Amino acid sequence: VDLREWLELGRPEFAQDPPRESIESISPPVNYDDAPIVAAALGADIHYFVTGDRKLKDEVKTIATPFAVLTPRQFIDEFTDA
């Protein structure tokens, strides 16, 4: 599946607000402002966490995640380098 096809097939899914305990359990190392987003991602069934914030990417990579943490360029490369 190429990127265009994947994006056309994909339907947005909205994650539930994470419980406060989930947010607090990852902050630190994830900064408190971004921790709710990361906690919601951890509670969702996602394959990729894409961020242009290099500091956040580095913070998220310090915790165990079931998903790949990528920049937008790395995400696009996942589909174009195959």
Coordinates of C-alpha atoms in Angstrom, one line a residue:
V1 CA 0.0 0.0 0.0
D2 CA 1.4 3.4 -0.9
L3 CA 1.1 6.5 1.2
R4 CA -1.7 8.0 -0.8
E5 CA -3.8 4.8 -0.8
W6 CA -3.1 4.3 2.9
L7 CA -4.3 7.9 3.7
E8 CA -7.4 7.5 1.5
L9 CA -8.3 4.2 3.2
G10 CA -7.7 5.4 6.7
R11 CA -10.4 6.8 8.8
P12 CA -9.6 9.1 11.7
E13 CA -10.1 7.6 15.1
F14 CA -10.3 9.7 18.2
A15 CA -8.7 8.5 21.4
Q16 CA -10.4 8.8 24.8
D17 CA -9.0 11.3 27.2
P18 CA -6.5 9.4 29.3
P19 CA -6.9 9.0 33.1
R20 CA -4.9 11.4 35.2
E21 CA -2.8 8.5 36.5
S22 CA -1.7 7.6 33.0
I23 CA -0.6 11.2 32.4
E24 CA 1.3 11.4 35.6
S25 CA 3.0 8.0 35.1
I26 CA 4.8 9.3 32.0
S27 CA 5.6 12.8 33.2
P28 CA 8.5 13.0 33.5
P29 CA 10.2 12.0 31.2
V30 CA 7.5 13.4 28.9
N31 CA 6.9 17.0 29.5
Y32 CA 3.6 17.7 31.3
D33 CA 2.0 19.7 28.5
D34 CA 2.5 16.8 26.0
A35 CA 1.9 14.0 28.4
P36 CA -1.9 13.8 27.8
I37 CA -1.3 13.3 24.1
V38 CA 1.3 10.6 24.6
A39 CA -0.9 8.9 27.3
A40 CA -3.9 8.9 24.9
A41 CA -1.6 7.4 22.2
L42 CA -0.5 4.7 24.6
G43 CA -4.1 3.8 25.3
A44 CA -5.1 3.7 21.6
D45 CA -4.3 1.0 19.0
I46 CA -1.9 3.0 16.9
H47 CA 1.1 2.0 14.8
Y48 CA 2.8 5.4 14.5
F49 CA 3.2 8.4 16.6
V50 CA 4.2 11.2 14.3
T51 CA 5.6 14.5 15.6
G52 CA 7.7 17.4 14.3
D53 CA 8.7 18.2 17.8
R54 CA 12.2 16.7 18.2
K55 CA 12.3 17.2 21.9
L56 CA 9.0 15.4 22.3
K57 CA 10.2 12.6 20.0
D58 CA 13.2 12.1 22.2
E59 CA 11.1 12.1 25.4
V60 CA 8.7 9.5 24.0
K61 CA 11.5 7.3 22.9
T62 CA 12.6 7.0 26.6
I63 CA 9.4 5.1 27.5
A64 CA 8.2 1.7 26.3
T65 CA 5.7 2.2 23.5
P66 CA 3.9 -0.3 21.2
F67 CA 4.3 2.1 18.3
A68 CA 7.0 3.7 16.2
V69 CA 7.9 7.3 17.1
L70 CA 8.7 9.2 13.8
T71 CA 9.1 12.6 12.4
P72 CA 6.8 13.4 9.5
R73 CA 9.7 12.8 7.0
Q74 CA 10.4 9.4 8.6
F75 CA 6.7 8.5 8.3
I76 CA 6.6 9.4 4.6
D77 CA 9.8 7.4 4.1
E78 CA 8.1 4.3 5.6
F79 CA 6.0 4.2 2.5
T80 CA 8.3 5.6 -0.2
D81 CA 11.4 3.6 0.6
A82 CA 9.7 0.2 0.4

